[in-house]
Structures are given as structure tokens and as C-alpha cells.
mmCIF file of C-alpha atoms in Angstrom:
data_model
loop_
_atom_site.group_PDB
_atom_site.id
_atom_site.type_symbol
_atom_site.label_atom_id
_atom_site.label_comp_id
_atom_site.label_asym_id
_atom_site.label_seq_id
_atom_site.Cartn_x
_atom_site.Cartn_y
_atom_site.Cartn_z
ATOM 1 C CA UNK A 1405 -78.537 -65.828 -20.414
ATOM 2 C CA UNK A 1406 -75.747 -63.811 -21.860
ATOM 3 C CA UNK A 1407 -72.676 -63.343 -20.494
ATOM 4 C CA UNK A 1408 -70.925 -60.192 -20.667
ATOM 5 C CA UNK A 1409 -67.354 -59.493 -21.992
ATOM 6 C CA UNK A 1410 -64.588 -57.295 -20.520
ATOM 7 C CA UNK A 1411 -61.969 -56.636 -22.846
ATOM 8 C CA UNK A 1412 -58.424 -56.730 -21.153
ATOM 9 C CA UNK A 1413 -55.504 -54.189 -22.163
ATOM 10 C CA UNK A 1414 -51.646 -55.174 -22.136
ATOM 11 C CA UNK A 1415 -49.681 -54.184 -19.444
ATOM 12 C CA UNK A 1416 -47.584 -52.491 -21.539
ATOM 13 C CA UNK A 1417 -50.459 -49.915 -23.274
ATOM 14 C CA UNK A 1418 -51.865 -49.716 -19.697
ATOM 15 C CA UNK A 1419 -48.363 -48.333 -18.363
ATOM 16 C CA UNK A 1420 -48.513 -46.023 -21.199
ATOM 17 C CA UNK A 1421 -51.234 -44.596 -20.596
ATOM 18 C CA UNK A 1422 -51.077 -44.066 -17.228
ATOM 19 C CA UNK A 1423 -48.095 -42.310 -17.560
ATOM 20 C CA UNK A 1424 -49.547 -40.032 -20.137
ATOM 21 C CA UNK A 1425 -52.364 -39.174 -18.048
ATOM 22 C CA UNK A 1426 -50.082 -38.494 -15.181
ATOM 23 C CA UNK A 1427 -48.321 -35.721 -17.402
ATOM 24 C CA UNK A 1428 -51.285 -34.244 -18.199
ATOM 25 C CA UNK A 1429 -51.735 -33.982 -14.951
ATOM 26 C CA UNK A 1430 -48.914 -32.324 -14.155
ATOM 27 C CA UNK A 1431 -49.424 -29.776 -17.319
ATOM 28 C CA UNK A 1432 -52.457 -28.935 -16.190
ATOM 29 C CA UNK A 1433 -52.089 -28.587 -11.979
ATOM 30 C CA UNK A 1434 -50.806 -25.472 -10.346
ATOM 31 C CA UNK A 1435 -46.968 -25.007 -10.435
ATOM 32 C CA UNK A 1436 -45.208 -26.502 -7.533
ATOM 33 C CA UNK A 1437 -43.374 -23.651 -7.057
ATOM 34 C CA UNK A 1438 -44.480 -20.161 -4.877
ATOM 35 C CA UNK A 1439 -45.713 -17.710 -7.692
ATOM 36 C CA UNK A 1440 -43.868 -14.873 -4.855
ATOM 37 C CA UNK A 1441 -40.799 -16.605 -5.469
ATOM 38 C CA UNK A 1442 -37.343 -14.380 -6.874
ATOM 39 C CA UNK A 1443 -34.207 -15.310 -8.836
ATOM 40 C CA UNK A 1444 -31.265 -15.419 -5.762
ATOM 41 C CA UNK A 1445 -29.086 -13.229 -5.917
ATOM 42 C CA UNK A 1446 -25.627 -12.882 -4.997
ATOM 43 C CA UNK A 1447 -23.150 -10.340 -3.813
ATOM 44 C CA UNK A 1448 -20.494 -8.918 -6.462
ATOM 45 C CA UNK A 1449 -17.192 -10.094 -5.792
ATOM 46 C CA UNK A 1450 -15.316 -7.489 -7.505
ATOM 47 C CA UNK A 1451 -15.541 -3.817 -7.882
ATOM 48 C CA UNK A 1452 -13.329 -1.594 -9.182
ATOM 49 C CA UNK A 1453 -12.192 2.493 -9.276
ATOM 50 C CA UNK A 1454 -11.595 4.152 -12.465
ATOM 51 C CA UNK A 1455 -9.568 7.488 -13.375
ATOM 52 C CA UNK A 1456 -7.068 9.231 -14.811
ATOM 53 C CA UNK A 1457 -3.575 10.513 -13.170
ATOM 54 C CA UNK A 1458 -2.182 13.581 -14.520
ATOM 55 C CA UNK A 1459 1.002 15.916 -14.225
ATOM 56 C CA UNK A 1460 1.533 19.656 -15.078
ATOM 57 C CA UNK A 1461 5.459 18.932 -16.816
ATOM 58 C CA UNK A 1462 4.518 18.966 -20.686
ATOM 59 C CA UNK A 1463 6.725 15.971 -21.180
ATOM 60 C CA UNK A 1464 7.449 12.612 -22.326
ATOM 61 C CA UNK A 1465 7.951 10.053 -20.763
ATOM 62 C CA UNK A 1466 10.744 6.953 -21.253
ATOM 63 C CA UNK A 1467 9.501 4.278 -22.482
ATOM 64 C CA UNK A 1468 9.038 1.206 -20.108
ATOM 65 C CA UNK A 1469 7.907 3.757 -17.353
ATOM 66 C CA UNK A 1470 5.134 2.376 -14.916
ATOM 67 C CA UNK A 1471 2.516 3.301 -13.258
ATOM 68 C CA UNK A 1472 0.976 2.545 -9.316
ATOM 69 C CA UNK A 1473 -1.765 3.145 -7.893
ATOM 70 C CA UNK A 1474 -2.919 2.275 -4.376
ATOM 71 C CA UNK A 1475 -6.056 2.118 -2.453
ATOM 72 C CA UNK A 1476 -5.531 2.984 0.881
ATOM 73 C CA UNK A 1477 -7.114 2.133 4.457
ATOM 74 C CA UNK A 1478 -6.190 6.034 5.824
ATOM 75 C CA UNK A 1479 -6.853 4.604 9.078
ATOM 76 C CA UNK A 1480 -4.671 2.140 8.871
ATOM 77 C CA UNK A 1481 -1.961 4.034 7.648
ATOM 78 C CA UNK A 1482 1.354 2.699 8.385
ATOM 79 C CA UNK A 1483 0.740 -0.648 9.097
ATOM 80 C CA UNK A 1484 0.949 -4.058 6.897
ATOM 81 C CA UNK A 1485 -3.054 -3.580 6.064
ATOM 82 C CA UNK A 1486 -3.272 -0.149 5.357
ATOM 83 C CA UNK A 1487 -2.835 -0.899 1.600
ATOM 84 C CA UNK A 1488 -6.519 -2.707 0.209
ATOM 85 C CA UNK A 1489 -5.821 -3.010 -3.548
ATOM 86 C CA UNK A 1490 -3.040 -1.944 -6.053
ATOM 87 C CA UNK A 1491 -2.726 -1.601 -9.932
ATOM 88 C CA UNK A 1492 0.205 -1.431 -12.299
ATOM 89 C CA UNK A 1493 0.148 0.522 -15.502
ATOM 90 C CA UNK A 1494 3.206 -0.906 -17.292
ATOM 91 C CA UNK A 1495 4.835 1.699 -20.427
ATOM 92 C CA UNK A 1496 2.748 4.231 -19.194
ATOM 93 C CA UNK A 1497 2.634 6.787 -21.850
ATOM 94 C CA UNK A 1498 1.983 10.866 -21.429
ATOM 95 C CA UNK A 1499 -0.202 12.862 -19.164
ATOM 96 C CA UNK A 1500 -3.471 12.003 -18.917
ATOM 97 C CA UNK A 1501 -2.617 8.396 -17.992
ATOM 98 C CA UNK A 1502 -5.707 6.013 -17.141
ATOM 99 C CA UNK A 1503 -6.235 3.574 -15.027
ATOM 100 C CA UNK A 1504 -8.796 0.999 -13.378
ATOM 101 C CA UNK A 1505 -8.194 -0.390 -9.975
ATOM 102 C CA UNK A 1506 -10.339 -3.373 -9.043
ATOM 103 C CA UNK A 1507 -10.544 -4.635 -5.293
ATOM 104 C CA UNK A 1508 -12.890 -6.763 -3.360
ATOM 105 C CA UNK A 1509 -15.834 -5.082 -1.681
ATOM 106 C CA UNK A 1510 -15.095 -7.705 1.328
ATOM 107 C CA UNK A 1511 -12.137 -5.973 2.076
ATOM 108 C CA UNK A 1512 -14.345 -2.541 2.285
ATOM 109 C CA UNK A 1513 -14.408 -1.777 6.432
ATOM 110 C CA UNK A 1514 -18.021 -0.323 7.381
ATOM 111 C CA UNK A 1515 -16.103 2.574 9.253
ATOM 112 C CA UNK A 1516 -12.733 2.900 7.129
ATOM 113 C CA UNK A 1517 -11.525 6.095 5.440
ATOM 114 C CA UNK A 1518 -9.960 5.084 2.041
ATOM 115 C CA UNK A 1519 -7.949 7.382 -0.414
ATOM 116 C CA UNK A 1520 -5.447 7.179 -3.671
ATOM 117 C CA UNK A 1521 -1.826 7.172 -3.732
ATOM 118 C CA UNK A 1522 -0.112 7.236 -6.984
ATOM 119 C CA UNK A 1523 3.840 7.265 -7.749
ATOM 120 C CA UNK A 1524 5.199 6.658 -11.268
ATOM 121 C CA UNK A 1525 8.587 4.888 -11.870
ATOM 122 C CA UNK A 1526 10.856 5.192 -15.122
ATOM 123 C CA UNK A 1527 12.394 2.714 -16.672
ATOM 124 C CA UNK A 1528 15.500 2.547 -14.139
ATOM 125 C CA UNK A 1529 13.104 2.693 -10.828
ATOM 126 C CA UNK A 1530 13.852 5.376 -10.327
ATOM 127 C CA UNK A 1531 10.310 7.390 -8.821
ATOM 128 C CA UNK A 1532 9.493 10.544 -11.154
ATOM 129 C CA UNK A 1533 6.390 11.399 -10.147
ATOM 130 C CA UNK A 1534 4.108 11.175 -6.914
ATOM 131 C CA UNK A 1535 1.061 12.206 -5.394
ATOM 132 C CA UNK A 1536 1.695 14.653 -2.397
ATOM 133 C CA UNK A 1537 -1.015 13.284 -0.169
ATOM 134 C CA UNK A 1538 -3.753 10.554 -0.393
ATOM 135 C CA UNK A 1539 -6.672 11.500 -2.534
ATOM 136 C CA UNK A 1540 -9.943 10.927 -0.724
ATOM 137 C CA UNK A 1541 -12.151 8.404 -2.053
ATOM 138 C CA UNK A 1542 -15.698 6.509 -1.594
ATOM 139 C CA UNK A 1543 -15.648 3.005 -2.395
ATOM 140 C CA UNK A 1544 -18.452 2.098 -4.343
ATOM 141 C CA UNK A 1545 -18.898 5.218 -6.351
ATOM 142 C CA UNK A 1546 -18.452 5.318 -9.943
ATOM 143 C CA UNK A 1547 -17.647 8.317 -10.472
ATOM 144 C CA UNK A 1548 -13.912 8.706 -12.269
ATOM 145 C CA UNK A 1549 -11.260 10.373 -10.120
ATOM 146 C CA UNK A 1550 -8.186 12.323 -11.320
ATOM 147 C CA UNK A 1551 -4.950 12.717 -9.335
ATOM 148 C CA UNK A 1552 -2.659 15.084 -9.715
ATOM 149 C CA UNK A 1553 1.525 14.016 -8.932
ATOM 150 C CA UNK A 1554 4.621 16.352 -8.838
ATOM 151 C CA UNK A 1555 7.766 15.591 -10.559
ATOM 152 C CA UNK A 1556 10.567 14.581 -7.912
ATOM 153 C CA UNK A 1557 13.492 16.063 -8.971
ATOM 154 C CA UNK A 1558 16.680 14.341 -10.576
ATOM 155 C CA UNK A 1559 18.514 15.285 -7.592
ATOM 156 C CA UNK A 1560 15.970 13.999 -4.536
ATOM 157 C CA UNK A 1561 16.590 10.707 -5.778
ATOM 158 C CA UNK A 1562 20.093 8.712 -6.598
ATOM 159 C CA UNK A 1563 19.984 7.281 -10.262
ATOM 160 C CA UNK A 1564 21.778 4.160 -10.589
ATOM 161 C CA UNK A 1565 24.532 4.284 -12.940
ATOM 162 C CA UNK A 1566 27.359 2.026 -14.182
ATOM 163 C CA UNK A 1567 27.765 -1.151 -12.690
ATOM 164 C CA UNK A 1568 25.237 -0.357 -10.090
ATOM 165 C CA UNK A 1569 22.200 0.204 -12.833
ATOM 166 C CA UNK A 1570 21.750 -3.620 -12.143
ATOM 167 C CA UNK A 1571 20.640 -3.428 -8.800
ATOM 168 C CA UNK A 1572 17.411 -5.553 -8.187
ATOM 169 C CA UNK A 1573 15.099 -4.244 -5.443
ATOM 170 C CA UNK A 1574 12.362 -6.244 -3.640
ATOM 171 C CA UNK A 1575 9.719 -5.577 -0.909
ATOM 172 C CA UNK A 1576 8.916 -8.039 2.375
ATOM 173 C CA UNK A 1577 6.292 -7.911 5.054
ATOM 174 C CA UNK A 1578 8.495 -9.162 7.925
ATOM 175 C CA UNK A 1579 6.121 -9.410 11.189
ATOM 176 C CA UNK A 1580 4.700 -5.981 11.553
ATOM 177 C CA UNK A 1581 7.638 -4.655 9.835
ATOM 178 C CA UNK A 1582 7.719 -3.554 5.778
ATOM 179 C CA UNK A 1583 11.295 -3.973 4.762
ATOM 180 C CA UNK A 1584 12.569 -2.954 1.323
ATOM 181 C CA UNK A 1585 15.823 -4.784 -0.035
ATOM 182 C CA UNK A 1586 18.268 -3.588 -3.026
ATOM 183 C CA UNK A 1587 20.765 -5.864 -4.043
ATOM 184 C CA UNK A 1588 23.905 -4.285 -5.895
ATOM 185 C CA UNK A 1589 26.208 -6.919 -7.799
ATOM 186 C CA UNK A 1590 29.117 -4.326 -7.967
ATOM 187 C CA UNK A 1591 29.422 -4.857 -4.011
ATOM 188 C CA UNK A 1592 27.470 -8.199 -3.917
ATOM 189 C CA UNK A 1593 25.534 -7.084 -1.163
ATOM 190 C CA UNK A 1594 21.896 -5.867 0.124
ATOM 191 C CA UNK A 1595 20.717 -3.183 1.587
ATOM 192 C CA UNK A 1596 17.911 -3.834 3.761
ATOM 193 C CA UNK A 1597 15.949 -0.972 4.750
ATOM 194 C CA UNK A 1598 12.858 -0.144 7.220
ATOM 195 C CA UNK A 1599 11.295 2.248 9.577
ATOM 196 C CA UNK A 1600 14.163 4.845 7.865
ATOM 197 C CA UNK A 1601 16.862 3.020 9.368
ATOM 198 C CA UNK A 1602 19.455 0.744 6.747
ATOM 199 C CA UNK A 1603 21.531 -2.565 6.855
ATOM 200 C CA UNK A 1604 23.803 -3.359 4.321
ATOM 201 C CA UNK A 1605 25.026 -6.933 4.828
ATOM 202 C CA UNK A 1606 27.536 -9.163 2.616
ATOM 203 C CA UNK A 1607 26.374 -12.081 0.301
ATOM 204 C CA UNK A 1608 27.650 -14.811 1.913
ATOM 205 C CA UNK A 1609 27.609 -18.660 0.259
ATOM 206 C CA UNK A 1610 24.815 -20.619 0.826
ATOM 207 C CA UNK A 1611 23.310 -24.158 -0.446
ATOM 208 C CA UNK A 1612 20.304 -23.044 -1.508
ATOM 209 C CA UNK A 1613 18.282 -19.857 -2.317
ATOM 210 C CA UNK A 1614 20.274 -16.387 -1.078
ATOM 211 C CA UNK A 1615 21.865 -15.483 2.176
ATOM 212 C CA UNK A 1616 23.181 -12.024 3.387
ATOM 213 C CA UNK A 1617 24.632 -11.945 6.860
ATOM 214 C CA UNK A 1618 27.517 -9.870 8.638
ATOM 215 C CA UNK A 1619 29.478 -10.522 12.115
ATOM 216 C CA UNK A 1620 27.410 -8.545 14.477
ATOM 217 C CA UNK A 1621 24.025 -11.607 14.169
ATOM 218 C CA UNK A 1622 22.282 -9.536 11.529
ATOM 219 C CA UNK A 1623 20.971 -12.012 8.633
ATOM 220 C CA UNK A 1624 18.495 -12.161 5.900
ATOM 221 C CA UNK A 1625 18.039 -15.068 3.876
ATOM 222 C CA UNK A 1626 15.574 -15.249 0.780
ATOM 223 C CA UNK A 1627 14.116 -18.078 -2.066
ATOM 224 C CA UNK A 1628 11.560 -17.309 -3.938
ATOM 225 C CA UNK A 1629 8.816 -15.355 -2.394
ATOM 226 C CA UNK A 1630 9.812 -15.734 1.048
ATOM 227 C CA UNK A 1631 12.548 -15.013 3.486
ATOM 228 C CA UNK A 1632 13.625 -15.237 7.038
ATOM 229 C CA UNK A 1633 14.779 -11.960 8.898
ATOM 230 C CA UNK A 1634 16.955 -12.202 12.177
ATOM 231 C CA UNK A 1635 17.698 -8.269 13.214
ATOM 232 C CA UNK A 1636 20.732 -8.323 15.931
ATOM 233 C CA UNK A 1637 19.504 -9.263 19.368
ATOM 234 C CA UNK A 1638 15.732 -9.958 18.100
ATOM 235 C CA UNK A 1639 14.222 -13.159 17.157
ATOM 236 C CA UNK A 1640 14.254 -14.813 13.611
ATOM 237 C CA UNK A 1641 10.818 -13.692 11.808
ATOM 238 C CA UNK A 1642 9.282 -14.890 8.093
ATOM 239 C CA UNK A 1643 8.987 -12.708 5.435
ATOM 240 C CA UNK A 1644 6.580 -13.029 2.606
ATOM 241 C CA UNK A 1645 7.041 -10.984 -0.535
ATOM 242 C CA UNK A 1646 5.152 -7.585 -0.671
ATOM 243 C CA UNK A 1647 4.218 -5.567 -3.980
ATOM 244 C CA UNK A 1648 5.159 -1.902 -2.544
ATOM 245 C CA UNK A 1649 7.781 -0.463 -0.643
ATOM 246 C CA UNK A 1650 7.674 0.733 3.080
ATOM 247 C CA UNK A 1651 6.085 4.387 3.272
ATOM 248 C CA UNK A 1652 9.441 5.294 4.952
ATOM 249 C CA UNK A 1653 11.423 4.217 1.933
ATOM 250 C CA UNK A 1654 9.130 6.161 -0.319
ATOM 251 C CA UNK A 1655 9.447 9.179 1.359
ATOM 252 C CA UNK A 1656 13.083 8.812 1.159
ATOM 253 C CA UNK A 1657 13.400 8.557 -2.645
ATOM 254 C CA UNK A 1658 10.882 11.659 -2.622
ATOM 255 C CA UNK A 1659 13.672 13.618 -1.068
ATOM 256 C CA UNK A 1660 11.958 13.359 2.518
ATOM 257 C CA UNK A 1661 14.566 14.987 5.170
ATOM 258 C CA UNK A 1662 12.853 13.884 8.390
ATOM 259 C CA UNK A 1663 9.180 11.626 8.921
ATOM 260 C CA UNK A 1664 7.679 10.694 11.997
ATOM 261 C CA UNK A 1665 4.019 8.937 12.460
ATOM 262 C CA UNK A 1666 1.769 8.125 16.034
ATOM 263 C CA UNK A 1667 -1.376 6.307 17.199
ATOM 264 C CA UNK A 1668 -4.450 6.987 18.407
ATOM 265 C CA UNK A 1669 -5.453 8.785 16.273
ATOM 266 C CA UNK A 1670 -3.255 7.770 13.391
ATOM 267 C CA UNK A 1671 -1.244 10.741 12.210
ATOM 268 C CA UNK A 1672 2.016 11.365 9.556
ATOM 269 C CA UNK A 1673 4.265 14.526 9.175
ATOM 270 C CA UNK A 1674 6.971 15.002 6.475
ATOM 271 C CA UNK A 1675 10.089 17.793 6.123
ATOM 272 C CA UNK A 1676 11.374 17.919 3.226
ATOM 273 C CA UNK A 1677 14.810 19.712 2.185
ATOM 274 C CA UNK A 1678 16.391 22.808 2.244
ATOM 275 C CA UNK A 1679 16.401 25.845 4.291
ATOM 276 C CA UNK A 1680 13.044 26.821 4.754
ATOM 277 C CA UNK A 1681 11.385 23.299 3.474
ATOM 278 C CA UNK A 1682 7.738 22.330 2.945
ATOM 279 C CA UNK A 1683 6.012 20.367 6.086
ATOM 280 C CA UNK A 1684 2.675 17.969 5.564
ATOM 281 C CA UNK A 1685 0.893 16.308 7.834
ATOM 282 C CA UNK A 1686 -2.241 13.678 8.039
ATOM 283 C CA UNK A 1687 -3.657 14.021 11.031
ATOM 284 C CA UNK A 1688 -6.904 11.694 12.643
ATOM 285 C CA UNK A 1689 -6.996 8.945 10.738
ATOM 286 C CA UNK A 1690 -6.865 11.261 7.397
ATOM 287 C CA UNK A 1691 -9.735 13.043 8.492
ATOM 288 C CA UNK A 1692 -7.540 16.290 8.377
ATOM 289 C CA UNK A 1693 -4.323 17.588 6.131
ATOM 290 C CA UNK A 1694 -2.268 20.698 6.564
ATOM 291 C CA UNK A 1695 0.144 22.004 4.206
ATOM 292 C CA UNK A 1696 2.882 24.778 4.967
ATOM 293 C CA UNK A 1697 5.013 26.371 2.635
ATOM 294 C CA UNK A 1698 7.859 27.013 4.342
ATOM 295 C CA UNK A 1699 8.904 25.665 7.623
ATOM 296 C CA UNK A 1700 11.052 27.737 9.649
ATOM 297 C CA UNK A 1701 13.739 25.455 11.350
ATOM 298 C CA UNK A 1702 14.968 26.190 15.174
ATOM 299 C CA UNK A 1703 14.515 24.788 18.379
ATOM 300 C CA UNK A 1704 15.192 21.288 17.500
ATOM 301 C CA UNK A 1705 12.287 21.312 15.266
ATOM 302 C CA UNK A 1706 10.227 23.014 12.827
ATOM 303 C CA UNK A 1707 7.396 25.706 13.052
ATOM 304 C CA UNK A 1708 5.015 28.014 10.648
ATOM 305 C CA UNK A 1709 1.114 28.585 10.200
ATOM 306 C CA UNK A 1710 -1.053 27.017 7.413
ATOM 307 C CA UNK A 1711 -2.688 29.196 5.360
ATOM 308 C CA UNK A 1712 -5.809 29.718 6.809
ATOM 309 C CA UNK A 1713 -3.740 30.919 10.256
ATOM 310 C CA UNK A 1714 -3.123 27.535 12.163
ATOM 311 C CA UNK A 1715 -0.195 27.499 14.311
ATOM 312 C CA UNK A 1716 2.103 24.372 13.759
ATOM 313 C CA UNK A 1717 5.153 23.341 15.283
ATOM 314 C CA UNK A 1718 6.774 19.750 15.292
ATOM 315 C CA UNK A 1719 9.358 18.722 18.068
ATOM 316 C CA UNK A 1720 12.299 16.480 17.791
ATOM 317 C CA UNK A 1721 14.079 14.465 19.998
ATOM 318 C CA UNK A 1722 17.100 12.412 19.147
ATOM 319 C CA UNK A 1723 16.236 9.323 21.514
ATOM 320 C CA UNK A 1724 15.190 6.204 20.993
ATOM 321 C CA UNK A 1725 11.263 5.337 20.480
ATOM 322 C CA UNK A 1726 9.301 2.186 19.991
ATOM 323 C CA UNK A 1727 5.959 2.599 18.516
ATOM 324 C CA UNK A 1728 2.777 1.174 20.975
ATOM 325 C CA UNK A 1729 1.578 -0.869 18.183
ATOM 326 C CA UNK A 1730 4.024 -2.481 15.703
ATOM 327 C CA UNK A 1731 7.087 -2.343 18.174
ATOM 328 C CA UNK A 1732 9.016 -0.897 15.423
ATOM 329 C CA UNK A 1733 12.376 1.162 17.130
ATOM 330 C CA UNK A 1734 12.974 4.529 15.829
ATOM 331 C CA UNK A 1735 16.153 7.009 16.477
ATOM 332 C CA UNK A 1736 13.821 10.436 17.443
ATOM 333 C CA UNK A 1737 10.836 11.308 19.204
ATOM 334 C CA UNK A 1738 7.961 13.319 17.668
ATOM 335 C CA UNK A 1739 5.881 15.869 19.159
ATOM 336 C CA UNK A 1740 3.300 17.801 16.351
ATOM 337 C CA UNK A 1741 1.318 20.440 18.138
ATOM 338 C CA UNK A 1742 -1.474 22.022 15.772
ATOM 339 C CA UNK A 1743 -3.000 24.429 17.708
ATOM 340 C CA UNK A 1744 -4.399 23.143 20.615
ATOM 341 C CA UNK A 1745 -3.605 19.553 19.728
ATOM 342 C CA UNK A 1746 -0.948 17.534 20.354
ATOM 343 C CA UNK A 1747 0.272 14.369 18.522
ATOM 344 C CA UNK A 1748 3.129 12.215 19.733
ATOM 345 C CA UNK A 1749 4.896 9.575 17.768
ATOM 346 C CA UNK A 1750 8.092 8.134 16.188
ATOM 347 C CA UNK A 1751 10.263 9.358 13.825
ATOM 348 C CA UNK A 1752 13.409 8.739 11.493
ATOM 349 C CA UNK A 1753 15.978 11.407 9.863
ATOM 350 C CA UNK A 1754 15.973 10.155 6.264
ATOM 351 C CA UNK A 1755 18.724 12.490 5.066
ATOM 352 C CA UNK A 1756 21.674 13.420 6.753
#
């Protein structure tokens, strides 16, 4: 009787092989994965506005003049968030003069109204040029915008000279209050200056950082990119450095005479200068704009007609007004009436 013989493999060549089979296997078997599946995606993080700003003056100008441009919450206007995203073309060269401004599509609100605001400085800081009002935009689009800015004359604006060319200016978000700061080294003091009302206060010695105070309780120390403000009768509040002055301050360099703002819906007027000056005015959360020539003073206000026939007339009161929202204090008391409508709000004499 025979016996038969079963040849035995090593454990080692038997591993192997199973292991090879097993990848065959897996070469040859349906993908683990759902054929219906798609790459993720995932949401952009930046976007950005392109353009050009431009000014009629066939000119050129200093070198190391700059450039800003803002994207602004309209609806927001005069508060610390109405400003989204900002850019800074530094030795800005002639008209045309382009620029990109990226911002975060986060910061987009579903039902915001946004627009453009552009002001060119020259080498001194002194503001040259500036966009009138707020140029609409639609975040999102890419189609290139161009703003137009007027030239702010020599004389709107004071030019540092002398000693005081030195002068180093800084912004601060103080609570709900933008305050702008210039420091002149011919006086050694700052001026401090919000809601169109100014401080100037003394340098004073101080161990470390910078420290400006006068008799009367009114202080503002700074180091770095912060600061403490204590306002006369008010409680101490932190500052953190800003990148853009108040829109009160602004107005004043552009030779603003008198500006007053109001809630509900968010609205802005400006006078400027002279006898028969130029009035503008945002109205409804920028929704609506009005433009007149030349405002007819009288009456403790101002009055004319736009030019398609719209009666205006803005009302001033010199008492004191605190605004609903920010609790800022103002010296006057607004009243716009367009015609049937009536806006009432805050405002400051920015010019005496």
C-alpha cells in the first residue's frame, strides 16, 4: 500500500503569498470608496476690489504721497464698525492711480450697504484729495471701479510748518468713541480730538510709555498700540490703535464748517464754507444722497432745493446732544427736513 506525500511550504513563502494574493485582491475588488463621491470644497477666505482713483487737476504729485482707500458698512456709518477693509498706496504717483483692496467675505453682512471712500495724503499729511461721498459698491463683483476725488484746497487745511512740521498724529478707538491725537514737540503737547470737539493737554513726566494730562481730570496716556482715556467727569476707558481718523476729523481738514449725523435710519449732512456754501447729505443708511450747490444761510440754519426740485432745510440748535447709540456729547442739535422727511441728530461746528 502506498502512502501518499504532502509537501509542506515554509512559513515564511506561505506569508508571502498570502499577502500577495490579498493585494490582488484588493486590485481587483470594487473601490471602497462611493463612485458619487466630490473633492470638498472650501469657502475663499479672501476677496478683494480692484480699481483705479482718478482726479481732474493735470498735476503731479510730491513724492512720498499716499493713498487710502476704505470699504465701508454705509449702514454703519459713524460707528467703530462701519469701516470693513482698508488699503494704503504708499508714493502714489499721477492720476490714474490703482489700487486692490482685499477683505474677508466673513465680514460681508447679508443685508449691508457697502461703498468706497478714498482721500489722498502728501508727503506732510496733509489731505489733498478726497472723494465727496461714498461710492456704491457690490461685494463680490469683479468688475473694476473708478473714483473720482476733488482737490482740497491749500487753504481748507493748515500745513504744518517750522518747528511744528514734526508733529506725529495717531488714531484710537476709545469705547464707542474714534479719537484722533497730534502731538506737536514745539509745545510738547497733544491735541486730542473727537466728535468735532478738541483737548489739548500738556506732556507731563511719566515712568513709562507717554502721559498727557492737565488740572481739570482730563488725561490720556499711551505705549505702544494702546492707551487709556479718562475725559473730565467720565470713567477711564482703553484705547486700541486705529488705522483712520474719526469722520469728524476728516471733515474738518476738508474744510467742513458744520456736520451733524442721527439714527434710525442712519443719516450725515455737511456745510462747508463761505457765504453761500455747498450742503451734502446721506440719508437711510446710504440708500439716498442729495447735493446742493449753494446753501442759503438764515434762520439758524441752512436751506435750498436739489436739483431735481427737493426742498431742503437743516436746523441748528446750539444745545447740548448725546447721541441714542454711542453716547457721544455734541454742542448743537440737528434737524434735516427733506421734503416731507425729517431727520434728527447731533452735530458739531468744525470751524469757527
Amino acid at each position: 500500500m502506498s502512502r501518499l506525500h504532502v509537501a509542506t511550504l515554509p512559513a515564511s513563502l506561505l506569508c508571502a503569498t498570502l499577502l500577495c494574493a490579498m493585494l490582488a485582491a484588493c486590485g481587483s475588488g470594487t473601490p471602497t470608496g462611493n463612485a458619487g463621491d466630490t473633492p470638498e470644497t472650501t469657502e475663499a477666505t479672501s476677496a478683494s476690489i480692484t480699481g483705479t482713483v482718478v482726479y481732474r487737476e493735470r498735476m503731479m504729485l510730491p513724492p512720498g504721497s499716499r493713498l487710502q482707500v476704505q470699504l465701508v458698512d454705509t449702514l454703519l456709518a459713524d460707528t467703530p464698525r462701519a469701516v470693513v477693509a482698508e488699503t494704503t498706496v504708499e508714493d502714489a504717483g499721477a492720476s490714474p492711480i490703482a489700487f486692490t483692496l482685499d477683505y474677508d467675505p466673513a465680514s460681508i453682512r447679508d443685508n449691508g450697504m457697502y461703498g468706497l471712500h478714498a482721500s489722498l495724503y502728501g508727503p506732510d499729511n496733509r489731505l489733498m484729495f478726497v472723494t465727496d461721498t461714498r461710492h456704491a459698491v457690490a461685494p463680490g463683483s469683479e468688475a473694476p471701479v473708478e473714483l473720482l476725488m476733488r482737490q482740497v484746497p491749500a487753504g481748507e487745511v493748515a500745513t504744518p510748518s517750522g518747528p511744528s512740521a514734526d508733529i506725529r498724529r495717531s488714531h484710537w478707538q476709545c469705547g464707542e468713541l474714534r479719537v484722533d491725537s497730534s502731538f506737536d514737540p514745539a509745545i510738547d503737547a497733544t491735541t486730542l480730538s473727537w466728535s468735532g470737539r478738541t483737548l489739548v493737554l500738556p506732556q507731563t513726566v511719566t515712568a513709562s510709555g507717554e502721559r498727557y494730562a492737565d488740572e481739570h481730570g482730563n488725561e490720556f496716556r499711551s505705549k505702544g498700540d494702546s492707551a487709556m482715556l479718562t475725559l473730565s467727569g467720565r470713567p477711564q476707558v482703553q484705547c486700541t490703535s486705529a488705522d483712520s481718523p474719526s469722520p469728524w476729523t476728516e471733515a474738518a481738514e476738508r474744510g467742513i464748517a458744520f456736520r451733524a449725523a442721527g439714527n434710525e435710519p442712519g443719516w450725515w449732512v455737511e456745510v462747508g464754507s463761505g457765504a453761500a456754501p455747498a450742503m451734502n447729505a446721506v440719508l437711510d443708511y446710504g440708500e439716498r444722497s442729495l447735493e446742493i450747490a449753494r446753501a442759503q444761510p438764515g434762520g439758524n440754519g441752512y436751506s435750498g432745493s436739489t436739483a431735481d426740485g427737493v426742498a431742503v432745510r437743516l436746523s441748528i440748535e446750539r444745545r447740548a446732544c448725546e447721541d441714542g447709540m454711542s453716547g457721544e456729547a455734541f454742542d448743537a442739535r440737528a434737524e434735516l427736513r427733506v421734503g416731507d422727511n425729517t431727520y434728527t441728530g447731533c452735530g458739531a461746528f468744525l470751524r469757527d
